[in-house]
CSV table of C-alpha atoms and ligand atoms in Angstrom, one decimal:
chain,number,residue,atom,x,y,z
A,1,MET,CA,7.1,12.6,-34.0
A,2,SER,CA,5.8,14.3,-30.8
A,3,ILE,CA,4.5,12.7,-27.9
A,4,LYS,CA,1.1,13.8,-28.8
A,5,GLU,CA,1.1,12.7,-32.4
A,6,LYS,CA,2.1,9.1,-31.3
A,7,TYR,CA,-0.7,9.4,-28.8
A,8,GLU,CA,-3.3,10.6,-31.4
A,9,LEU,CA,-2.2,7.3,-33.6
A,10,ALA,CA,-2.5,5.1,-30.5
A,11,LYS,CA,-5.8,6.4,-29.7
A,12,LYS,CA,-7.1,5.5,-33.2
A,13,GLU,CA,-6.1,1.9,-32.7
A,14,TYR,CA,-8.0,1.7,-29.5
A,15,GLU,CA,-11.0,3.5,-30.7
A,16,LYS,CA,-11.6,0.5,-33.2
A,17,TRP,CA,-12.5,-1.4,-30.4
A,18,GLY,CA,-14.6,1.3,-28.7
A,19,ILE,CA,-12.1,2.3,-26.1
A,20,ASP,CA,-12.4,5.8,-24.8
A,21,VAL,CA,-8.7,6.8,-24.2
A,22,ASP,CA,-9.4,10.4,-23.0
A,23,LYS,CA,-11.9,8.9,-20.7
A,24,ALA,CA,-9.4,6.5,-19.4
A,25,LEU,CA,-7.0,9.3,-18.8
A,26,GLU,CA,-9.5,11.1,-16.9
A,27,ASP,CA,-10.5,8.2,-14.6
A,28,LEU,CA,-6.8,7.4,-14.2
A,29,LYS,CA,-6.1,10.9,-13.0
A,30,LYS,CA,-8.9,10.4,-10.1
A,31,VAL,CA,-7.2,7.4,-8.7
A,32,LYS,CA,-5.0,8.0,-5.5
A,33,ILE,CA,-2.5,5.6,-4.6
A,34,SER,CA,-1.4,5.3,-0.8
A,35,ILE,CA,2.4,5.6,-1.1
A,36,HIS,CA,4.0,4.1,1.8
A,37,CYS,CA,6.4,6.3,3.7
A,38,TRP,CA,8.5,3.4,5.1
A,39,GLN,CA,10.3,2.7,1.9
A,40,GLY,CA,12.3,5.9,2.5
A,41,ASP,CA,14.3,4.9,5.6
A,42,ASP,CA,13.9,0.9,5.8
A,43,ILE,CA,10.9,1.2,8.4
A,44,ALA,CA,13.3,2.5,10.9
A,45,GLY,CA,10.9,5.4,12.0
A,46,PHE,CA,12.3,8.4,14.1
A,47,GLU,CA,11.5,7.3,17.7
A,48,VAL,CA,13.8,8.8,20.4
A,49,ASN,CA,14.8,5.3,21.5
A,50,GLN,CA,14.8,3.7,18.2
A,51,LYS,CA,14.8,-0.2,18.1
A,52,GLU,CA,15.7,-2.6,15.6
A,53,LEU,CA,13.3,-3.8,13.0
A,54,SER,CA,11.3,-6.6,14.4
A,55,GLY,CA,8.1,-8.6,13.6
A,56,GLY,CA,9.5,-11.0,11.1
A,57,ILE,CA,9.8,-8.6,8.3
A,58,ALA,CA,13.3,-7.3,7.0
A,59,ALA,CA,14.5,-4.6,4.5
A,60,THR,CA,17.6,-6.1,3.2
A,61,GLY,CA,20.6,-4.0,1.5
A,62,ASN,CA,22.6,-1.1,2.6
A,63,TYR,CA,22.1,1.5,-0.4
A,64,PRO,CA,23.5,4.7,1.0
A,65,GLY,CA,21.1,7.8,1.5
A,66,LYS,CA,18.2,6.8,3.6
A,67,ALA,CA,16.3,9.4,5.4
A,68,ARG,CA,17.4,10.0,9.0
A,69,ASN,CA,14.7,12.3,10.1
A,70,ALA,CA,11.3,13.3,9.2
A,71,GLU,CA,12.5,16.4,7.2
A,72,GLU,CA,14.7,14.1,5.0
A,73,LEU,CA,11.9,11.5,4.5
A,74,ARG,CA,9.5,14.5,3.5
A,75,LYS,CA,12.2,15.8,1.1
A,76,ASP,CA,12.7,12.6,-0.4
A,77,LEU,CA,9.0,12.0,-0.8
A,78,ASP,CA,8.6,15.3,-2.5
A,79,LYS,CA,11.1,14.2,-5.0
A,80,ALA,CA,9.4,10.8,-5.7
A,81,LEU,CA,6.1,12.5,-6.1
A,82,SER,CA,7.3,15.0,-8.5
A,83,LEU,CA,8.1,12.0,-10.6
A,84,ILE,CA,4.6,10.2,-10.3
A,85,PRO,CA,1.8,11.5,-12.4
A,86,GLY,CA,-1.5,12.3,-10.3
A,87,LYS,CA,-2.1,13.5,-6.8
A,88,HIS,CA,-2.0,10.6,-4.1
A,89,LYS,CA,-1.9,9.7,-0.4
A,90,VAL,CA,1.2,9.2,1.8
A,91,ASN,CA,0.8,6.1,4.3
A,92,LEU,CA,2.5,6.8,7.8
A,93,HIS,CA,3.2,4.5,10.7
A,94,ALA,CA,3.2,5.5,14.1
A,95,ILE,CA,6.9,5.4,14.5
A,96,TYR,CA,7.1,8.4,12.2
A,97,ALA,CA,5.7,10.6,15.1
A,98,GLU,CA,7.5,13.8,15.8
A,99,THR,CA,8.0,14.4,19.6
A,100,ASP,CA,10.6,17.0,19.7
A,101,GLY,CA,13.4,15.0,21.0
A,102,LYS,CA,11.2,13.7,24.0
A,103,PHE,CA,10.3,9.9,24.6
A,104,VAL,CA,6.6,9.3,24.1
A,105,ASP,CA,5.7,5.7,24.4
A,106,ARG,CA,3.4,4.2,21.5
A,107,ASP,CA,0.5,4.2,23.9
A,108,GLU,CA,0.8,7.9,24.4
A,109,ILE,CA,1.0,9.2,20.8
A,110,LYS,CA,-1.1,11.9,19.9
A,111,PRO,CA,-2.4,13.8,16.7
A,112,GLU,CA,0.0,16.8,17.7
A,113,HIS,CA,2.7,14.4,16.9
A,114,PHE,CA,1.7,14.4,13.5
A,115,GLY,CA,1.0,18.2,12.9
A,116,ASN,CA,4.0,18.5,10.6
A,117,TRP,CA,3.0,15.7,8.4
A,118,VAL,CA,-0.5,17.2,8.0
A,119,SER,CA,0.9,20.9,7.2
A,120,TRP,CA,3.1,19.2,4.5
A,121,ALA,CA,0.2,17.2,3.2
A,122,LYS,CA,-1.9,20.3,3.1
A,123,LYS,CA,0.6,22.2,1.2
A,124,ASN,CA,1.0,19.4,-1.4
A,125,GLY,CA,-2.5,18.3,-1.9
A,126,LEU,CA,-1.9,15.1,-0.4
A,127,GLY,CA,-4.0,12.6,2.0
A,128,LEU,CA,-2.6,10.7,4.7
A,129,ASP,CA,-3.2,7.2,5.8
A,130,PHE,CA,-2.2,5.5,9.1
A,131,ASN,CA,-1.0,2.5,10.8
A,132,PRO,CA,-0.1,1.6,14.4
A,133,THR,CA,3.4,0.2,14.6
A,134,ILE,CA,3.0,-3.0,16.8
A,135,PHE,CA,6.6,-4.2,16.2
A,136,SER,CA,10.1,-3.1,16.9
A,137,HIS,CA,9.5,-2.3,20.4
A,138,GLU,CA,10.6,-3.9,23.7
A,139,LYS,CA,6.7,-5.1,24.3
A,140,ALA,CA,7.0,-6.9,21.0
A,141,ASP,CA,10.4,-8.6,21.4
A,142,ASP,CA,8.8,-12.2,21.9
A,143,GLY,CA,6.8,-11.9,18.7
A,144,LEU,CA,3.4,-11.5,20.7
A,145,THR,CA,1.4,-8.4,20.9
A,146,LEU,CA,-2.4,-8.1,20.8
A,147,SER,CA,-2.6,-12.1,21.4
A,148,HIS,CA,-0.1,-12.0,24.2
A,149,PRO,CA,-1.0,-14.3,27.3
A,150,ASN,CA,0.1,-11.3,29.6
A,151,LYS,CA,-3.0,-9.2,29.8
A,152,GLU,CA,-0.6,-6.0,30.5
A,153,ILE,CA,1.1,-6.5,27.4
A,154,ARG,CA,-2.3,-6.9,25.4
A,155,ASP,CA,-3.6,-3.7,27.1
A,156,PHE,CA,-0.5,-1.7,26.3
A,157,TRP,CA,-1.0,-2.5,22.5
A,158,ILE,CA,-4.8,-2.1,22.6
A,159,ARG,CA,-4.2,1.6,24.2
A,160,HIS,CA,-1.9,2.1,21.2
A,161,CYS,CA,-4.3,1.1,18.7
A,162,ILE,CA,-7.0,3.0,20.1
A,163,ALA,CA,-4.5,6.1,20.0
A,164,SER,CA,-3.9,5.3,16.5
A,165,ARG,CA,-7.3,5.4,15.4
A,166,LYS,CA,-7.9,8.8,17.0
A,167,ILE,CA,-4.9,10.0,15.0
A,168,GLY,CA,-6.5,8.6,11.8
A,169,GLU,CA,-9.8,10.6,12.6
A,170,TYR,CA,-7.6,13.6,12.9
A,171,LEU,CA,-5.7,13.3,9.9
A,172,GLY,CA,-9.0,12.7,8.0
A,173,LYS,CA,-10.5,15.9,9.4
A,174,GLU,CA,-7.7,17.9,8.5
A,175,LEU,CA,-7.2,16.8,5.2
A,176,GLY,CA,-10.9,16.4,4.2
A,177,GLN,CA,-10.7,12.8,3.0
A,178,PRO,CA,-10.9,9.6,5.1
A,179,CYS,CA,-7.7,8.1,6.5
A,180,LEU,CA,-7.2,4.5,6.5
A,181,THR,CA,-6.0,3.1,9.5
A,182,ASN,CA,-4.5,-0.4,9.1
A,183,LEU,CA,-3.8,-2.9,11.8
A,184,TRP,CA,-1.1,-5.5,11.3
A,185,ILE,CA,0.4,-7.7,14.2
A,186,PRO,CA,3.3,-10.1,13.8
A,187,ASP,CA,1.9,-12.5,16.4
A,188,GLY,CA,2.7,-16.2,15.8
A,189,TYR,CA,4.9,-19.0,16.5
A,190,LYS,CA,8.0,-20.4,15.1
A,191,ASP,CA,7.3,-24.0,15.9
A,192,ILE,CA,4.0,-26.0,16.1
A,193,PRO,CA,1.7,-24.7,18.6
A,194,SER,CA,0.0,-26.6,21.3
A,195,ASP,CA,-3.0,-24.4,21.4
A,196,ARG,CA,-4.1,-22.5,18.3
A,197,LEU,CA,-7.4,-21.2,19.6
A,198,GLY,CA,-6.4,-19.5,22.7
A,199,PRO,CA,-4.1,-16.8,20.7
A,200,ARG,CA,-7.1,-16.0,18.5
A,201,GLN,CA,-9.5,-15.7,21.1
A,202,ARG,CA,-7.1,-13.1,22.8
A,203,LEU,CA,-6.8,-11.3,19.5
A,204,LYS,CA,-10.5,-11.1,18.7
A,205,ASP,CA,-11.0,-9.9,22.5
A,206,SER,CA,-8.2,-7.1,21.9
A,207,LEU,CA,-9.8,-6.3,18.6
A,208,GLU,CA,-13.3,-5.8,19.9
A,209,GLN,CA,-11.8,-3.3,22.4
A,210,ILE,CA,-9.9,-1.4,19.8
A,211,PHE,CA,-12.8,-1.2,17.5
A,212,LYS,CA,-15.3,-0.4,20.1
A,213,GLU,CA,-15.7,3.3,19.7
A,214,LYS,CA,-17.1,4.2,16.4
A,215,ILE,CA,-15.4,6.8,14.2
A,216,ASP,CA,-17.1,8.6,11.6
A,217,LYS,CA,-16.2,7.0,8.2
A,218,LYS,CA,-16.0,10.4,6.7
A,219,TYR,CA,-12.6,10.7,8.8
A,220,ASN,CA,-11.5,7.2,9.4
A,221,LEU,CA,-11.7,3.8,8.0
A,222,ASP,CA,-10.2,0.8,9.9
A,223,SER,CA,-8.8,-2.2,8.2
A,224,VAL,CA,-7.0,-5.5,9.2
A,225,GLU,CA,-4.1,-7.1,7.6
A,226,SER,CA,-3.8,-11.0,7.5
A,227,LYS,CA,-0.5,-12.7,6.8
A,228,VAL,CA,0.4,-16.7,6.2
A,229,PHE,CA,3.9,-16.6,8.0
A,230,GLY,CA,6.8,-14.4,8.9
A,231,ILE,CA,10.5,-14.9,9.9
A,232,GLY,CA,10.4,-16.5,13.3
A,233,ALA,CA,6.7,-17.3,12.8
A,234,GLU,CA,7.0,-20.1,10.4
A,235,SER,CA,4.5,-22.4,11.9
A,236,TYR,CA,1.4,-20.4,12.9
A,237,THR,CA,0.1,-17.0,12.5
A,238,VAL,CA,-2.6,-15.7,14.8
A,239,GLY,CA,-4.0,-13.1,12.4
A,240,SER,CA,-4.6,-15.6,9.6
A,241,SER,CA,-6.8,-14.9,6.4
A,242,GLU,CA,-9.8,-16.7,7.7
A,243,PHE,CA,-9.4,-15.0,11.0
A,244,TYR,CA,-9.7,-11.7,9.8
A,245,MET,CA,-12.1,-12.2,6.8
A,246,ASN,CA,-14.4,-13.2,9.3
A,247,PHE,CA,-13.7,-10.4,11.9
A,248,ALA,CA,-13.9,-7.9,9.3
A,249,ALA,CA,-17.4,-9.1,8.1
A,250,LYS,CA,-18.8,-9.3,11.5
A,251,ASN,CA,-17.4,-6.1,12.9
A,252,ASP,CA,-17.6,-3.7,9.8
A,253,VAL,CA,-14.0,-3.1,9.4
A,254,LEU,CA,-12.0,-3.5,5.9
A,255,CYS,CA,-9.8,-6.4,5.1
A,256,LEU,CA,-6.7,-5.4,3.8
A,257,MET,CA,-5.1,-8.0,1.5
A,258,ASP,CA,-1.1,-7.8,1.0
A,259,THR,CA,-0.1,-9.5,-2.0
A,260,GLY,CA,2.8,-10.9,-0.2
A,261,HIS,CA,0.8,-12.5,2.4
A,262,TYR,CA,-0.4,-15.6,0.9
A,263,HIS,CA,0.7,-19.1,-0.2
A,264,PRO,CA,3.1,-18.7,-3.4
A,265,THR,CA,0.4,-19.9,-6.2
A,266,GLU,CA,-2.3,-17.9,-4.3
A,267,VAL,CA,-3.2,-14.6,-5.9
A,268,VAL,CA,-4.7,-11.6,-4.7
A,269,SER,CA,-6.3,-10.7,-8.2
A,270,ASP,CA,-8.5,-13.8,-7.9
A,271,LYS,CA,-9.9,-12.5,-4.3
A,272,ILE,CA,-11.0,-9.1,-5.3
A,273,SER,CA,-14.2,-10.1,-6.9
A,274,ALA,CA,-15.1,-12.6,-4.4
A,275,MET,CA,-14.5,-10.2,-1.5
A,276,LEU,CA,-16.5,-7.2,-3.4
A,277,LEU,CA,-19.6,-9.2,-3.5
A,278,PHE,CA,-19.7,-9.1,0.3
A,279,SER,CA,-17.9,-5.9,1.4
A,280,ASP,CA,-18.5,-2.3,0.1
A,281,LYS,CA,-14.8,-1.6,0.4
A,282,ILE,CA,-11.5,-3.4,0.6
A,283,ALA,CA,-8.0,-2.4,0.8
A,284,LEU,CA,-4.6,-3.6,-0.7
A,285,HIS,CA,-1.0,-3.6,0.3
A,286,VAL,CA,0.6,-4.2,-3.2
A,287,SER,CA,3.9,-5.7,-2.9
A,288,ARG,CA,6.1,-8.2,-4.7
A,289,PRO,CA,7.1,-11.4,-3.0
A,290,VAL,CA,10.1,-13.4,-4.4
A,291,ARG,CA,10.0,-16.7,-2.9
A,292,TRP,CA,8.8,-15.3,0.3
A,293,ASP,CA,7.2,-12.1,1.6
A,294,SER,CA,10.2,-10.2,0.4
A,295,ASP,CA,8.6,-7.0,-0.4
A,296,HIS,CA,10.6,-6.2,-3.4
A,297,THR,CA,9.7,-3.2,-5.5
A,298,ILE,CA,6.6,-3.8,-7.8
A,299,ILE,CA,7.1,-4.4,-11.5
A,300,LEU,CA,4.6,-4.4,-14.3
A,301,SER,CA,4.2,-8.1,-13.8
A,302,ASP,CA,1.5,-10.2,-15.0
A,303,GLU,CA,-0.1,-10.5,-11.6
A,304,LEU,CA,0.1,-6.7,-11.0
A,305,LYS,CA,-1.6,-6.4,-14.3
A,306,GLU,CA,-4.3,-9.0,-13.4
A,307,LEU,CA,-4.8,-7.2,-10.0
A,308,ALA,CA,-5.4,-3.9,-11.8
A,309,LYS,CA,-7.9,-5.6,-14.5
A,310,GLU,CA,-9.8,-6.8,-11.6
A,311,ILE,CA,-10.2,-3.5,-10.1
A,312,VAL,CA,-11.2,-1.7,-13.6
A,313,ARG,CA,-13.4,-4.6,-14.8
A,314,ASN,CA,-15.4,-4.5,-11.8
A,315,ASP,CA,-15.8,-0.9,-11.7
A,316,ALA,CA,-14.2,-0.7,-8.4
A,317,LEU,CA,-11.8,2.1,-8.5
A,318,ASP,CA,-13.8,3.7,-5.6
A,319,LYS,CA,-14.2,0.4,-3.8
A,320,VAL,CA,-10.5,-0.9,-3.6
A,321,ILE,CA,-8.0,1.3,-1.6
A,322,ILE,CA,-4.8,0.8,-3.2
A,323,GLY,CA,-1.6,1.0,-0.9
A,324,LEU,CA,1.9,0.0,-1.6
A,325,ASP,CA,4.0,-2.0,0.5
A,326,PHE,CA,7.5,-2.7,-0.3
A,327,PHE,CA,10.9,-2.0,1.1
A,328,ASP,CA,14.0,-2.4,-0.9
A,329,ALA,CA,17.2,-1.1,0.9
A,330,SER,CA,19.6,-2.4,-2.1
A,331,ILE,CA,18.5,0.5,-4.5
A,332,ASN,CA,18.1,4.0,-4.5
A,333,ARG,CA,14.9,4.6,-2.4
A,334,VAL,CA,13.4,7.4,-4.1
A,335,ALA,CA,13.8,5.3,-7.5
A,336,ALA,CA,12.1,2.5,-5.6
A,337,TRP,CA,9.2,4.7,-4.7
A,338,THR,CA,9.0,6.1,-8.0
A,339,MET,CA,9.1,3.1,-10.3
A,340,GLY,CA,7.0,1.0,-8.0
A,341,THR,CA,4.2,3.7,-7.8
A,342,ARG,CA,4.4,4.6,-11.6
A,343,ASN,CA,4.1,0.7,-12.3
A,344,MET,CA,0.8,0.4,-10.1
A,345,ILE,CA,-0.5,3.6,-12.2
A,346,LYS,CA,0.6,1.9,-15.4
A,347,ALA,CA,-1.0,-1.3,-14.6
A,348,LEU,CA,-4.3,0.5,-14.0
A,349,LEU,CA,-3.9,2.2,-17.5
A,350,ASN,CA,-3.1,-1.0,-19.2
A,351,ALA,CA,-6.5,-2.4,-17.7
A,352,MET,CA,-8.3,0.6,-18.8
A,353,LEU,CA,-7.1,0.2,-22.4
A,354,LEU,CA,-8.5,-3.5,-22.7
A,355,PRO,CA,-11.6,-4.3,-24.7
A,356,ASN,CA,-13.2,-5.4,-21.3
A,357,LYS,CA,-16.8,-5.4,-22.6
A,358,LYS,CA,-16.1,-7.4,-25.7
A,359,LEU,CA,-13.8,-9.9,-23.7
A,360,LYS,CA,-16.6,-10.5,-21.1
A,361,GLU,CA,-19.1,-11.1,-23.9
A,362,LEU,CA,-16.7,-13.7,-25.6
A,363,GLN,CA,-16.6,-15.5,-22.3
A,364,ASP,CA,-20.5,-15.6,-21.9
A,365,GLU,CA,-20.7,-16.9,-25.5
A,366,GLU,CA,-18.2,-19.6,-24.4
A,367,ASN,CA,-15.9,-18.4,-27.5
A,368,TYR,CA,-12.8,-19.0,-25.4
A,369,THR,CA,-10.5,-18.9,-28.7
A,370,ASP,CA,-11.4,-15.4,-29.3
A,371,ARG,CA,-11.1,-14.4,-25.5
A,372,LEU,CA,-7.6,-15.7,-25.5
A,373,ALA,CA,-6.4,-14.3,-29.2
A,374,LEU,CA,-7.7,-10.8,-28.3
A,375,MET,CA,-6.1,-10.8,-24.7
A,376,GLU,CA,-3.0,-11.8,-26.5
A,377,GLU,CA,-3.1,-9.4,-29.2
A,378,PHE,CA,-3.7,-6.6,-26.7
A,379,LYS,CA,-0.6,-7.2,-25.2
A,380,THR,CA,1.3,-5.6,-27.9
A,381,TYR,CA,-1.1,-2.6,-28.4
A,382,PRO,CA,0.7,0.9,-28.0
A,383,MET,CA,-0.2,1.5,-24.4
A,384,GLY,CA,3.2,3.1,-23.9
A,385,ALA,CA,2.4,6.1,-26.2
A,386,VAL,CA,-0.7,6.8,-24.1
A,387,TRP,CA,1.3,6.3,-20.8
A,388,ASP,CA,4.1,8.9,-22.2
A,389,TYR,CA,1.1,11.3,-23.1
A,390,TYR,CA,-0.4,10.8,-19.5
A,391,CYS,CA,3.1,11.5,-17.9
A,392,GLU,CA,3.5,14.7,-20.4
A,393,ILE,CA,0.1,16.2,-19.6
A,394,ASN,CA,0.7,15.8,-15.9
A,395,ASN,CA,3.9,17.3,-16.0
A,396,VAL,CA,6.3,14.5,-15.0
A,397,PRO,CA,9.1,13.1,-16.7
A,398,VAL,CA,8.4,10.7,-19.6
A,399,LYS,CA,9.7,7.4,-19.9
A,400,GLU,CA,13.2,6.6,-18.2
A,401,SER,CA,13.9,10.4,-18.0
A,402,TRP,CA,12.8,10.4,-14.4
A,403,LEU,CA,16.0,8.3,-13.7
A,404,ASP,CA,18.1,11.4,-14.4
A,405,GLU,CA,16.2,13.6,-12.0
A,406,VAL,CA,16.9,10.7,-9.1
A,407,LYS,CA,20.6,10.6,-10.1
A,408,LYS,CA,20.7,14.4,-9.6
A,409,TYR,CA,19.1,14.1,-6.5
A,410,GLU,CA,21.4,11.5,-5.2
A,411,LYS,CA,24.3,13.5,-6.0
A,412,GLU,CA,23.0,16.7,-4.5
A,413,GLU,CA,21.2,15.3,-1.5
A,414,LEU,CA,21.6,11.8,-0.7
A,415,SER,CA,25.1,11.2,-1.2
A,416,LYS,CA,25.7,13.9,1.4
A,417,ARG,CA,23.7,11.8,4.1
A,418,LYS,CA,26.6,9.7,6.1
B,1,RNT,C1,4.1,-7.0,7.3
B,1,RNT,C2,3.0,-6.1,6.9
B,1,RNT,C3,3.0,-4.8,7.0
B,1,RNT,C4,4.2,-4.1,7.2
B,1,RNT,C5,3.9,-2.6,7.1
B,1,RNT,C6,5.4,-2.1,7.6
B,1,RNT,O1,4.3,-8.2,6.7
B,1,RNT,O2,2.9,-6.3,5.2
B,1,RNT,O3,1.8,-4.1,6.4
B,1,RNT,O4,5.0,-4.3,5.9
B,1,RNT,O5,3.1,-2.4,8.2
B,2,ZN,ZN1,1.4,-5.0,4.2
């Protein structure tokens, strides 16, 4: 039986519940996932005086073949993108600037340093997102940046963030779609602080300066990303969830929730509906924490599915900006991108193929027996046949056949990088 025939059979099963499968595939095609470039080189970046990764995050593993320059990174992204259905965005960090071998400090980066990324994105019909890089730098060595007690250091990072927003605006203008410029800082303390307020006051002040200049939302959207702890900042994080949630609400910027940045039993899926009642848009970093904020490649886990259900059920595909944030250096990096992104898309498809209206009615009728029974039965509905068909009509490999492509690429390209 062909993929198409299997699809037609599956469709009949979903139609019994009033689910329009063709419509789901149309909707799915419109969804843009922001694919993080930093999976390709373990967040090293290509600065002239490259520093070790800092800020309490870590890419562990030594799988060979990581990208050593921007051309290689784009080549690897091209490969991954050819295995992922749909048209997406790529998420950059300031350390991916191309400065022609000249040293340009972070507070001096300019749109022109991202010209190659723009040409590449245009050629491939991609959007771009951006992040100031507020770690892996001598002015972040003590783990403090925008909340630093030293004004000179704060000012340096403020200038970097302002420069980054200008780059975001440029990317948005060039590519005809808004760029999300996301701000995350590592600031915190290893041990019990004696002053929790001071650093937060300083961070608030720095952010107010950074966001003072309004930029047209047609080109650039700003977000702030909170965190609960990092390596070396186990006791206190300046930019906590409460801090940024309040800041975002009062200053008209977006809250970005990273799925690895909460307490272990706290889930982002539950936060989406609450946030959307008070914000037009929110942003996500979809990651997979294993015991800590480990940033494993995302799998089609229950929580990933739940997250996708919340976006789909709340009709929020244009309100939730879905970005990925994982960096596994122990497996083939192109494979990590490919499976992680495919899993995100699969989770959305899974959510679209549920009898969501019926399930909601059952809840309102307090019929919890049927609600649970139906949810469980749908877990074994033939979503795979629909997914395979979606891959086929989007000209990307069906099922695990993408892995052969990655292996071929590894042999011909990655293995030659020493
Ligand atoms: C760190 C944050 C942040 C980074 C990237 C590289 O804990 O999740 O988003 O992972 O900016
Ligand atoms: Zn993140």
